Amino acid sequence: KRFVMFTTSNTEPRNFDTILEKTIPNNENALQVNEYTLDRSMEVRYLKCVILAGYDSFANIRVKNWTLMNDVFPTVMIAIVYIFAIIFGRLWMKNQKPFELRNFMFIYNILQVIFCSYVTYESAYVWYEERYSFLCQPVDYSYRKTAIRACAACWWYYILKIADLTDTIIFVLRKKDNQITFLHVYHHLTMLFFSWYGGKYVAGGQSIFISILNSFIHIIMYAYYGLSACGSHIQKYLWWKRYLTQAQIIQFIAVILHSSINLLTPCNFPKIFDVAFLVYGMSILLLFSNFYLQNYIKKGKDKKTTRIKLE
């Protein structure tokens, strides 16, 4: 039906069509989608296995031995260390002077631009080679060159989400506590897990759309922060920050629309991930929209009111 079966043998995994062919019995509990059938109980099993992240028969075995991809435990530990770093880092910085970190920030942001550009290029290459379809783009679980490049692009995307946590550490060391908001922490933590689960289970297919879109937005975002780190003589030309936030909001709207279309289209791509992308996209859209409203709409009105009063 909607979920891909995998083999755990040492041989190369078979094509999705081959795996399902003549292996699923016809009975009243089976669902028919296109020419494939799959027992309803498999959907529940898939969900449980994705949550537990320890069942190789449902996982992308091509990345099993890749760094941090065998199971979710290292990612959980990274998240825990991240949370503790925020809590105890802020406590430690109470009696410390804020660090300048200007040179470090510039180098860090430039490296982010470079690696985000690489992920965008690799994802776009897969998009082009596979003739990406917005309606239905199943994951290619074979060992074809393009399929492996899709895996690599998703893996690098996950690594970048780990690197993104450095943003918060910089805020802590510079005592920019006002920037360590719920939106900021929620976004970084959730993207860390989304990227891991994406690489583990659906490296390629419809996931490539998010990889391209998000990585491209991050190129612009880190370019902005890199220029901002150069000092006030450059910062005065960075008038386009609000448009960067608008681009991020448009990105989440695109993800919501894309996931909604995929949910309504019969496709050999796990609907669990479409639902997850949709729900997450809606949650982050609400948070970013509220941020935009508070920081650009309301503040703009308050400044205008103050100016009128002074006049």
XYZ file of N, CA and C in Angstrom, residues 116-305:
570
model
N 25.494 24.401 3.285
C 24.084 24.481 2.871
C 23.976 24.541 1.349
N 24.924 25.223 0.727
C 24.950 25.285 -0.739
C 25.198 23.898 -1.327
N 26.091 23.151 -0.678
C 26.391 21.791 -1.136
C 25.156 20.895 -1.048
N 24.461 20.941 0.096
C 23.259 20.118 0.279
C 22.173 20.532 -0.711
N 22.039 21.834 -0.933
C 21.054 22.323 -1.903
C 21.368 21.805 -3.301
N 22.644 21.857 -3.675
C 23.059 21.384 -4.998
C 22.806 19.885 -5.156
N 23.224 19.100 -4.160
C 23.050 17.649 -4.235
C 21.573 17.264 -4.288
N 20.772 17.933 -3.478
C 19.330 17.653 -3.466
C 18.692 18.042 -4.795
N 19.118 19.182 -5.334
C 18.590 19.638 -6.622
C 18.999 18.689 -7.748
N 20.199 18.137 -7.651
C 20.665 17.168 -8.650
C 19.758 15.936 -8.658
N 19.466 15.432 -7.456
C 18.568 14.274 -7.341
C 17.184 14.630 -7.873
N 16.717 15.812 -7.523
C 15.414 16.315 -7.996
C 15.350 16.259 -9.526
N 16.405 16.783 -10.167
C 16.438 16.852 -11.630
C 16.542 15.460 -12.249
N 17.447 14.639 -11.732
C 17.675 13.314 -12.307
C 16.455 12.408 -12.171
N 15.737 12.548 -11.074
C 14.575 11.687 -10.828
C 13.288 12.267 -11.403
N 13.391 13.424 -12.062
C 12.203 14.089 -12.620
C 11.115 14.213 -11.548
N 11.461 14.931 -10.503
C 10.631 15.020 -9.298
C 9.174 15.368 -9.604
N 8.261 14.643 -8.969
C 6.828 14.889 -9.113
C 6.263 15.418 -7.801
N 5.557 16.550 -7.857
C 4.944 17.112 -6.657
C 3.788 16.249 -6.157
N 3.202 15.465 -7.047
C 2.059 14.638 -6.658
C 2.492 13.370 -5.935
N 3.513 12.736 -6.446
C 3.977 11.485 -5.834
C 5.424 11.217 -6.217
N 6.292 11.149 -5.235
C 7.693 10.833 -5.479
C 8.152 9.810 -4.436
N 8.020 8.518 -4.747
C 8.441 7.480 -3.795
C 9.949 7.527 -3.562
N 10.382 6.948 -2.468
C 11.811 6.858 -2.176
C 12.406 5.699 -2.968
N 13.532 5.944 -3.605
C 14.249 4.889 -4.318
C 15.210 4.238 -3.326
N 14.916 3.015 -2.899
C 15.741 2.340 -1.898
C 16.798 1.432 -2.521
N 17.060 1.591 -3.798
C 18.062 0.772 -4.472
C 19.455 1.342 -4.207
N 20.455 0.709 -4.834
C 21.833 1.184 -4.716
C 22.275 1.937 -5.977
N 21.312 2.444 -6.720
C 21.646 3.269 -7.867
C 22.418 4.503 -7.405
N 23.243 5.048 -8.302
C 24.079 6.192 -7.957
C 23.248 7.367 -7.452
N 22.159 7.678 -8.150
C 21.314 8.809 -7.754
C 20.656 8.560 -6.405
N 20.253 7.309 -6.155
C 19.617 6.968 -4.881
C 20.587 7.140 -3.717
N 21.844 6.740 -3.924
C 22.854 6.902 -2.874
C 23.172 8.382 -2.657
N 23.170 9.156 -3.733
C 23.388 10.606 -3.584
C 22.258 11.248 -2.792
N 21.053 10.730 -2.975
C 19.917 11.225 -2.187
C 20.128 10.912 -0.712
N 20.606 9.701 -0.422
C 20.916 9.318 0.964
C 21.976 10.242 1.554
N 23.021 10.474 0.775
C 24.116 11.327 1.247
C 23.640 12.752 1.497
N 22.792 13.262 0.607
C 22.259 14.618 0.781
C 21.443 14.711 2.062
N 20.624 13.692 2.325
C 19.810 13.682 3.546
C 20.682 13.531 4.787
N 21.762 12.743 4.677
C 22.680 12.591 5.813
C 23.378 13.911 6.121
N 23.876 14.570 5.088
C 24.518 15.867 5.300
C 23.527 16.889 5.841
N 22.301 16.803 5.411
C 21.256 17.690 5.932
C 21.093 17.481 7.435
N 21.111 16.222 7.857
C 21.034 15.897 9.292
C 22.244 16.452 10.041
N 23.438 16.283 9.494
C 24.658 16.804 10.121
C 24.575 18.322 10.268
N 24.006 18.984 9.276
C 23.840 20.440 9.355
C 22.880 20.833 10.466
N 21.875 19.997 10.724
C 20.939 20.303 11.813
C 21.639 20.192 13.170
N 22.636 19.306 13.254
C 23.454 19.243 14.473
C 24.294 20.509 14.581
N 24.911 20.896 13.471
C 25.734 22.111 13.459
C 24.915 23.347 13.798
N 23.644 23.361 13.399
C 22.771 24.512 13.674
C 22.609 24.785 15.163
N 22.813 23.773 15.994
C 22.684 23.952 17.440
C 23.722 24.944 17.967
N 24.780 25.130 17.200
C 25.815 26.105 17.575
C 25.236 27.513 17.661
N 24.191 27.794 16.881
C 23.532 29.108 16.943
C 23.171 29.463 18.382
N 22.564 28.497 19.076
C 22.105 28.734 20.443
C 23.276 28.912 21.394
N 24.322 28.115 21.216
C 25.503 28.227 22.080
C 26.128 29.612 21.935
N 26.132 30.132 20.724
C 26.641 31.491 20.491
C 25.794 32.505 21.245
N 24.480 32.349 21.194
C 23.585 33.251 21.940
C 23.880 33.199 23.434
N 24.114 31.993 23.950
C 24.403 31.823 25.382
C 25.692 32.542 25.753
N 26.746 32.329 24.979
C 28.051 32.920 25.282
C 28.061 34.433 25.091
N 27.201 34.938 24.236
C 27.110 36.390 24.028
C 26.045 37.037 24.918
N 25.414 36.210 25.758
C 24.362 36.655 26.684
C 23.188 37.303 25.936
N 22.841 36.714 24.806
C 21.690 37.169 24.025
C 20.469 36.322 24.403
N 20.125 36.376 25.695
C 19.044 35.529 26.198
C 17.700 35.825 25.538
N 17.525 37.043 25.080
C 16.259 37.396 24.429
C 16.054 36.653 23.113
N 17.144 36.119 22.556
C 17.045 35.378 21.298
C 16.860 33.870 21.503
N 17.027 33.430 22.752
C 16.826 32.007 23.053
C 15.361 31.813 23.432
N 14.509 31.909 22.466
C 13.062 31.832 22.672
C 12.573 30.389 22.543
N 11.318 30.184 22.891
C 10.713 28.860 22.700
C 10.754 28.474 21.223
N 10.450 29.416 20.347
C 10.487 29.159 18.909
C 11.864 28.675 18.483
N 12.895 29.358 18.951
C 14.271 29.028 18.572
C 14.640 27.606 19.000
N 14.417 27.288 20.268
C 14.796 25.975 20.802
C 13.928 24.868 20.200
N 12.630 25.117 20.113
C 11.695 24.139 19.537
C 12.079 23.810 18.094
N 12.374 24.833 17.331
C 12.722 24.637 15.921
C 14.002 23.818 15.777
N 15.018 24.156 16.562
C 16.290 23.446 16.461
C 16.172 21.983 16.895
N 15.462 21.734 17.973
C 15.326 20.362 18.467
C 14.487 19.496 17.532
N 13.367 20.029 17.090
C 12.490 19.235 16.222
C 13.137 18.947 14.872
N 13.845 19.919 14.318
C 14.517 19.692 13.039
C 15.631 18.664 13.174
N 16.257 18.613 14.345
C 17.289 17.610 14.602
C 16.708 16.204 14.453
N 15.546 15.975 15.058
C 14.925 14.650 15.003
C 14.254 14.381 13.655
N 13.640 15.389 13.078
C 13.022 15.203 11.763
C 14.067 14.801 10.726
N 15.216 15.449 10.770
C 16.256 15.146 9.787
C 16.826 13.746 10.004
N 16.934 13.323 11.279
C 17.431 11.966 11.534
C 16.440 10.923 11.038
N 15.178 11.060 11.422
C 14.166 10.098 10.996
C 14.000 10.106 9.477
N 14.128 11.276 8.875
C 14.045 11.353 7.423
C 15.162 10.573 6.762
N 16.398 10.766 7.241
C 17.536 10.048 6.687
C 17.486 8.557 6.958
N 16.924 8.188 8.096
C 16.855 6.776 8.486
C 15.799 6.007 7.696
N 14.680 6.649 7.408
C 13.549 5.925 6.828
C 13.142 6.383 5.425
N 13.282 7.647 5.124
C 12.804 8.142 3.821
C 13.835 9.073 3.182
N 15.052 8.566 3.006
C 16.122 9.369 2.414
C 15.920 9.469 0.907
N 15.291 10.541 0.484
C 14.980 10.730 -0.926
C 13.492 10.909 -1.117
N 13.033 10.730 -2.334
C 11.608 10.876 -2.605
C 11.102 12.261 -2.254
N 9.945 12.294 -1.614
C 9.321 13.570 -1.276
C 10.110 14.364 -0.236
N 10.997 13.698 0.506
C 11.816 14.386 1.507
C 12.771 15.386 0.866
N 13.156 15.119 -0.385
C 14.106 15.991 -1.078
C 13.560 17.409 -1.214
N 12.254 17.532 -1.349
C 11.635 18.855 -1.468
C 11.977 19.722 -0.261
N 11.855 19.155 0.938
C 12.150 19.893 2.171
C 13.635 20.202 2.263
N 14.461 19.243 1.875
C 15.912 19.434 1.926
C 16.355 20.600 1.051
N 15.822 20.670 -0.164
C 16.170 21.771 -1.073
C 15.693 23.103 -0.516
N 14.439 23.143 -0.157
C 13.809 24.387 0.286
C 14.478 24.943 1.536
N 14.631 24.091 2.547
C 15.186 24.541 3.820
C 16.661 24.912 3.706
N 17.420 24.130 2.962
C 18.852 24.423 2.797
C 19.060 25.729 2.042
N 18.224 25.984 1.042
C 18.337 27.230 0.284
C 18.036 28.441 1.170
N 16.982 28.341 1.981
C 16.649 29.427 2.910
C 17.797 29.663 3.883
N 18.443 28.569 4.307
C 19.552 28.701 5.254
C 20.789 29.334 4.616
N 20.947 29.183 3.314
C 22.045 29.885 2.634
C 21.874 31.388 2.819
N 20.668 31.862 2.560
C 20.372 33.295 2.701
C 20.496 33.730 4.157
N 19.973 32.914 5.066
C 19.972 33.258 6.484
C 21.392 33.375 7.037
N 22.234 32.383 6.744
C 23.595 32.420 7.278
C 24.459 33.449 6.555
N 24.126 33.759 5.321
C 24.814 34.858 4.633
C 24.512 36.170 5.349
N 23.264 36.336 5.753
C 22.856 37.534 6.499
C 23.629 37.635 7.810
N 23.662 36.532 8.565
C 24.347 36.554 9.864
C 25.855 36.703 9.701
N 26.401 36.153 8.620
C 27.824 36.314 8.361
C 28.186 37.762 8.092
N 27.362 38.432 7.298
C 27.582 39.857 7.029
C 27.376 40.683 8.292
N 26.386 40.307 9.086
C 26.098 41.022 10.328
C 27.266 40.946 11.298
N 28.000 39.820 11.263
C 29.141 39.639 12.162
C 30.315 40.534 11.798
N 30.266 41.146 10.619
C 31.366 42.013 10.170
C 31.407 43.344 10.913
N 30.309 43.718 11.558
C 30.298 44.959 12.326
C 29.239 45.945 11.876
N 29.161 47.054 12.596
C 28.114 48.056 12.361
C 28.213 48.705 10.981
N 29.429 48.782 10.425
C 29.589 49.418 9.116
C 28.926 48.595 8.008
N 28.692 47.307 8.261
C 27.979 46.446 7.316
C 26.518 46.299 7.721
N 26.274 46.247 9.010
C 24.917 46.021 9.526
C 23.914 47.065 9.045
N 24.380 48.287 8.817
C 23.462 49.339 8.381
C 22.879 49.084 6.992
N 23.519 48.178 6.241
C 23.006 47.836 4.914
C 22.097 46.594 4.939
N 21.972 45.983 6.098
C 21.179 44.750 6.210
C 19.741 45.080 6.584
N 19.068 45.766 5.684
C 17.699 46.203 5.920
C 16.673 45.122 5.597
N 17.140 43.998 5.076
C 16.229 42.996 4.540
C 15.967 41.825 5.487
N 16.196 42.009 6.785
C 15.981 40.915 7.733
C 14.519 40.465 7.765
N 13.587 41.411 7.721
C 12.167 41.045 7.778
C 11.756 40.211 6.570
N 12.414 40.456 5.428
C 12.102 39.681 4.226
C 12.640 38.250 4.333
N 13.695 38.096 5.129
C 14.211 36.761 5.406
C 13.189 35.964 6.211
N 12.581 36.615 7.195
C 11.526 35.964 7.981
C 10.328 35.634 7.095
N 10.001 36.531 6.178
C 8.901 36.270 5.241
C 9.206 35.046 4.376
N 10.459 34.928 3.950
C 10.863 33.775 3.136
C 10.719 32.479 3.928
N 11.048 32.539 5.222
C 10.891 31.357 6.069
C 9.420 30.968 6.210
N 8.567 31.960 6.351
C 7.127 31.699 6.462
C 6.593 31.083 5.167
N 7.027 31.621 4.029
C 6.621 31.065 2.726
C 7.087 29.616 2.598
N 8.284 29.340 3.121
C 8.819 27.980 3.109
C 7.884 27.008 3.831
N 7.396 27.401 5.002
C 6.523 26.507 5.774
C 5.161 26.338 5.103
N 4.686 27.395 4.470
C 3.429 27.288 3.718
C 3.597 26.289 2.572
N 4.747 26.350 1.902
C 5.032 25.424 0.796
C 5.079 23.979 1.288
N 5.685 23.764 2.452
C 5.760 22.413 3.029
C 4.362 21.895 3.360
N 3.521 22.765 3.930
C 2.143 22.386 4.277
C 1.357 22.006 3.025
N 1.455 22.831 1.990
C 0.741 22.555 0.737
C 1.238 21.266 0.089
N 2.555 21.111 0.077
C 3.167 19.925 -0.525
C 2.720 18.654 0.195
N 2.757 18.671 1.529
C 2.355 17.501 2.316
C 0.866 17.214 2.159
N 0.063 18.270 2.068
C -1.386 18.095 1.895
C -1.696 17.417 0.567
N -1.010 17.861 -0.490
C -1.196 17.254 -1.816
C -0.805 15.781 -1.785
N 0.340 15.488 -1.140
C 0.819 14.111 -1.076
C -0.119 13.206 -0.285
N -0.747 13.753 0.737
C -1.689 12.966 1.538
C -2.915 12.558 0.727
N -3.302 13.403 -0.203
C -4.499 13.153 -1.004
C -4.213 12.344 -2.264
N -2.924 12.040 -2.481
C -2.529 11.315 -3.687
C -2.057 9.906 -3.337
N -2.625 8.863 -3.939
C -2.121 7.503 -3.718
C -0.652 7.428 -4.130
N 0.204 7.041 -3.200
C 1.642 7.067 -3.482
C 2.371 6.101 -2.560
N 3.423 5.474 -3.091
C 4.232 4.548 -2.299
C 5.265 5.308 -1.473
N 4.777 6.230 -0.680
C 5.607 6.992 0.260
C 4.864 6.958 1.595
N 5.563 6.674 2.707
C 4.889 6.545 4.007
C 4.059 7.775 4.364
N 2.764 7.591 4.486
C 1.879 8.705 4.821
C 2.155 9.251 6.218
N 2.758 8.417 7.062
C 3.111 8.876 8.409
C 3.993 10.113 8.324
N 4.932 10.093 7.388
C 5.836 11.227 7.248
C 5.134 12.430 6.636
N 4.208 12.187 5.723
C 3.424 13.300 5.182
C 2.632 13.987 6.289
N 2.025 13.182 7.163
C 1.267 13.736 8.292
C 2.197 14.505 9.224
N 3.367 13.918 9.507
C 4.331 14.574 10.397
C 4.798 15.903 9.814
N 5.128 15.916 8.516
C 5.553 17.159 7.863
C 4.445 18.206 7.907
N 3.211 17.759 7.701
C 2.070 18.675 7.693
C 1.839 19.286 9.072
N 1.779 18.446 10.098
C 1.524 18.927 11.466
C 2.657 19.833 11.935
N 3.894 19.403 11.673
C 5.032 20.228 12.088
C 5.054 21.547 11.335
N 4.785 21.492 10.047
C 4.754 22.719 9.251
C 3.740 23.713 9.779
N 2.579 23.219 10.193
C 1.542 24.097 10.738
C 1.973 24.699 12.069
N 2.605 23.888 12.925
C 3.040 24.388 14.235
C 4.117 25.457 14.097
N 5.087 25.209 13.236
C 6.183 26.165 13.085
C 5.731 27.408 12.330
N 4.733 27.245 11.442
C 4.173 28.403 10.742
C 3.490 29.345 11.729
N 2.737 28.794 12.658
C 2.066 29.612 13.674
C 3.080 30.363 14.526
N 4.155 29.681 14.923
C 5.175 30.306 15.769
C 5.928 31.403 15.021
N 6.302 31.140 13.782
C 7.021 32.145 12.993
C 6.123 33.326 12.648
N 4.859 33.043 12.375
C 3.915 34.125 12.068
C 3.730 35.030 13.280
N 3.659 34.418 14.466
C 3.540 35.203 15.696
C 4.792 36.043 15.920
N 5.961 35.447 15.644
C 7.228 36.179 15.761
C 7.243 37.382 14.819
N 6.810 37.157 13.589
C 6.782 38.238 12.604
C 5.812 39.333 13.037
N 4.665 38.931 13.549
C 3.655 39.887 14.002
C 4.184 40.745 15.144
N 4.830 40.100 16.122
C 5.323 40.814 17.299
C 6.511 41.721 16.979
N 7.394 41.267 16.094
C 8.644 41.991 15.853
C 8.600 42.984 14.698
N 7.667 42.827 13.787
C 7.650 43.722 12.634
C 6.346 44.497 12.484
N 5.229 43.856 12.733
C 3.943 44.540 12.576
C 3.641 45.424 13.780
N 3.632 44.821 14.978
C 3.290 45.576 16.185
C 4.346 46.608 16.540
N 5.618 46.238 16.417
C 6.686 47.193 16.723
C 6.659 48.364 15.760
N 6.342 48.075 14.497
C 6.241 49.148 13.516
C 5.130 50.114 13.854
N 4.000 49.582 14.306
C 2.875 50.432 14.703
C 3.210 51.246 15.944
N 3.911 50.612 16.908
C 4.291 51.312 18.141
C 5.241 52.468 17.849
N 6.198 52.249 16.940
C 7.133 53.314 16.566
C 6.410 54.466 15.890
N 5.451 54.121 15.043
C 4.682 55.147 14.333
C 3.857 55.966 15.315
N 3.253 55.292 16.306
C 2.454 55.977 17.326
C 3.319 56.903 18.158
